[in-house]
Tab-separated table of C-alpha atoms and ligand atoms in Angstrom:
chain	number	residue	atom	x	y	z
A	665	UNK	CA	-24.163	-40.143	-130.333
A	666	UNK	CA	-24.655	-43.694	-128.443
A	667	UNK	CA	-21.443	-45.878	-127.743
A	668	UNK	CA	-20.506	-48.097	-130.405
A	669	UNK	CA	-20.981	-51.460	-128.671
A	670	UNK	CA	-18.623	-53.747	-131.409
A	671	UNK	CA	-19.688	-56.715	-129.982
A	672	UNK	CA	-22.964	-56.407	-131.725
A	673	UNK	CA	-22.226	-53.872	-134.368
A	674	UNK	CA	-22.258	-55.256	-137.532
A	675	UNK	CA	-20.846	-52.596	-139.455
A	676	UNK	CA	-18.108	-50.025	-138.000
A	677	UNK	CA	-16.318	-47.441	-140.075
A	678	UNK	CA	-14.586	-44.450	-138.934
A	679	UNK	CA	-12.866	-42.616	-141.622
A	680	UNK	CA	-11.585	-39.116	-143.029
A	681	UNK	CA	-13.958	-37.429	-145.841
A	682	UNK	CA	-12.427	-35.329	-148.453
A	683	UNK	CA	-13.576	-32.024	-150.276
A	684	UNK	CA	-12.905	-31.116	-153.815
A	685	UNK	CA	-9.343	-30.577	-153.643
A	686	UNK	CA	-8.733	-33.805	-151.726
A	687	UNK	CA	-8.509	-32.430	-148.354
A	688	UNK	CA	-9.245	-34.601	-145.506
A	689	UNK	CA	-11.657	-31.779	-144.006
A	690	UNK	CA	-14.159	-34.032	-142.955
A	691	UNK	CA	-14.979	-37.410	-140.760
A	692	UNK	CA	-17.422	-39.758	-140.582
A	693	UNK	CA	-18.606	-42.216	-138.082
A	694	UNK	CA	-20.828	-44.969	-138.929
A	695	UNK	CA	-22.078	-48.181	-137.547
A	696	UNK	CA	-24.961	-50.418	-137.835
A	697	UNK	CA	-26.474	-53.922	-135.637
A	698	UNK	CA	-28.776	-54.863	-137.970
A	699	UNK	CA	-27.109	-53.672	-141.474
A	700	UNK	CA	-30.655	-51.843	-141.865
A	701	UNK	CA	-30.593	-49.178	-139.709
A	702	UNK	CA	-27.236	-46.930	-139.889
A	703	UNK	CA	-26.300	-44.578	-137.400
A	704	UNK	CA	-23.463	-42.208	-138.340
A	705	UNK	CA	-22.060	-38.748	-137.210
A	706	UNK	CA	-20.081	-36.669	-139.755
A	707	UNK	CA	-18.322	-33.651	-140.662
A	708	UNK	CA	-19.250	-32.365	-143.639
A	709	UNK	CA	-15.799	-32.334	-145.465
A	710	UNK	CA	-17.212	-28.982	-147.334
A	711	UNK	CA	-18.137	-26.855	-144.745
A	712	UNK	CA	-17.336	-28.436	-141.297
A	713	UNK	CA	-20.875	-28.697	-140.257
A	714	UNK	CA	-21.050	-31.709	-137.691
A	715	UNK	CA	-24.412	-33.406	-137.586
A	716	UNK	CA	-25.523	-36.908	-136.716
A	717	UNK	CA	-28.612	-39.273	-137.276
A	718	UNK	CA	-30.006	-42.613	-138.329
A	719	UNK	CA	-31.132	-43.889	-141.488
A	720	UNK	CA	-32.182	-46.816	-143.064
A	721	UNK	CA	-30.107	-47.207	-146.263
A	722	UNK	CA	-30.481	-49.258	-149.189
A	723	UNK	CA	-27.943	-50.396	-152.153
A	724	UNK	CA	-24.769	-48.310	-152.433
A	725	UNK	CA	-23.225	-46.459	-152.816
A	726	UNK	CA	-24.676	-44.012	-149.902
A	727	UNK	CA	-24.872	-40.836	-149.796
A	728	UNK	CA	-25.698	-38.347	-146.804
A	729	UNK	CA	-26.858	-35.164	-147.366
A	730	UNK	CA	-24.905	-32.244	-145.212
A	731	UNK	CA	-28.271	-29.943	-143.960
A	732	UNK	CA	-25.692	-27.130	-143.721
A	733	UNK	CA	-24.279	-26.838	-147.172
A	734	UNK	CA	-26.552	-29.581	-148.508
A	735	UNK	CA	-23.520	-31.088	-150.405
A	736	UNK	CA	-23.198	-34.854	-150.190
A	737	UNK	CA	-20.691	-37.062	-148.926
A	738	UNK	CA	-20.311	-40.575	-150.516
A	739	UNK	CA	-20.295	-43.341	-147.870
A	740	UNK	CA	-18.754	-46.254	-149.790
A	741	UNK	CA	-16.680	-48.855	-148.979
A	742	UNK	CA	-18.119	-49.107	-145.676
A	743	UNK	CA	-17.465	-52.799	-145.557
A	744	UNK	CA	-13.919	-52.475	-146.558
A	745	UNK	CA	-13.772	-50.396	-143.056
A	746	UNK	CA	-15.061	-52.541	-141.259
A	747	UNK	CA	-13.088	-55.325	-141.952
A	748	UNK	CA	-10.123	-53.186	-140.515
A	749	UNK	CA	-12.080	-52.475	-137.510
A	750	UNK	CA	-11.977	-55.941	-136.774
A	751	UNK	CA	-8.533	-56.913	-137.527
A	752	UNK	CA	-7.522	-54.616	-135.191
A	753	UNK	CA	-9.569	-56.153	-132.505
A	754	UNK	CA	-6.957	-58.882	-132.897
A	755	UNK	CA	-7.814	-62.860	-132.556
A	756	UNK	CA	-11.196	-62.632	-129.991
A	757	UNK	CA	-12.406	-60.501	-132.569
A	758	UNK	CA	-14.913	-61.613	-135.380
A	759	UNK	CA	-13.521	-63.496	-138.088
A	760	UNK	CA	-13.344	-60.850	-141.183
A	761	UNK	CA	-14.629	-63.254	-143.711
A	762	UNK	CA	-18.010	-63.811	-141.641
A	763	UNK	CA	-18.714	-60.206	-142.074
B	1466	ZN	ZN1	-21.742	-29.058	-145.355
């Protein structure tokens, strides 16, 4: 997977997935420049299967398919994530309410 650069990432998340029984088995990471194209490299909460790619993604919520197990893993609130990421950054980051 490329570096993140956050300076021109639009969209960041990096967050635990959960299986049926609310385990926090799985990861993914996700980030986009162009809020078109997403990049993202997960663990498949279900079976542990780590795979990456890119995908263009329309309206939510998302969903990517695990090619192991072929369960998939809901990718919401990826905005909500992102905001985080930025707060973090502290003051020379974005503003969160431009995102
Ligand atoms: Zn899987």
């Amino acid at each position: 997977m490329q570096d993140i650069d956050y300076d021109k990432a639009e969209y960041v998340t990096n967050r635990e997935l959960e299986n049926d029984e609310g385990e926090k088995t799985g990861r993914v990471k996700m980030f986009s420049y162009d809020n078109e194209t997403f990049h993202y490299q997960l663990k498949c909460p279900y079976c542990g299967h780590q795979f990456e790619g890119s995908d263009e993604l329309g309206s939510r919520p998302w969903w990517i398919e695990c090619p192991e197990c072929t369960r998939s893993s809901n990718i919401n609130r990826i905005k909500d994530a992102a905001k985080k990421e930025v707060k973090k950054r502290g003051p020379d980051g974005v503003d969160p309410d431009d995102i």
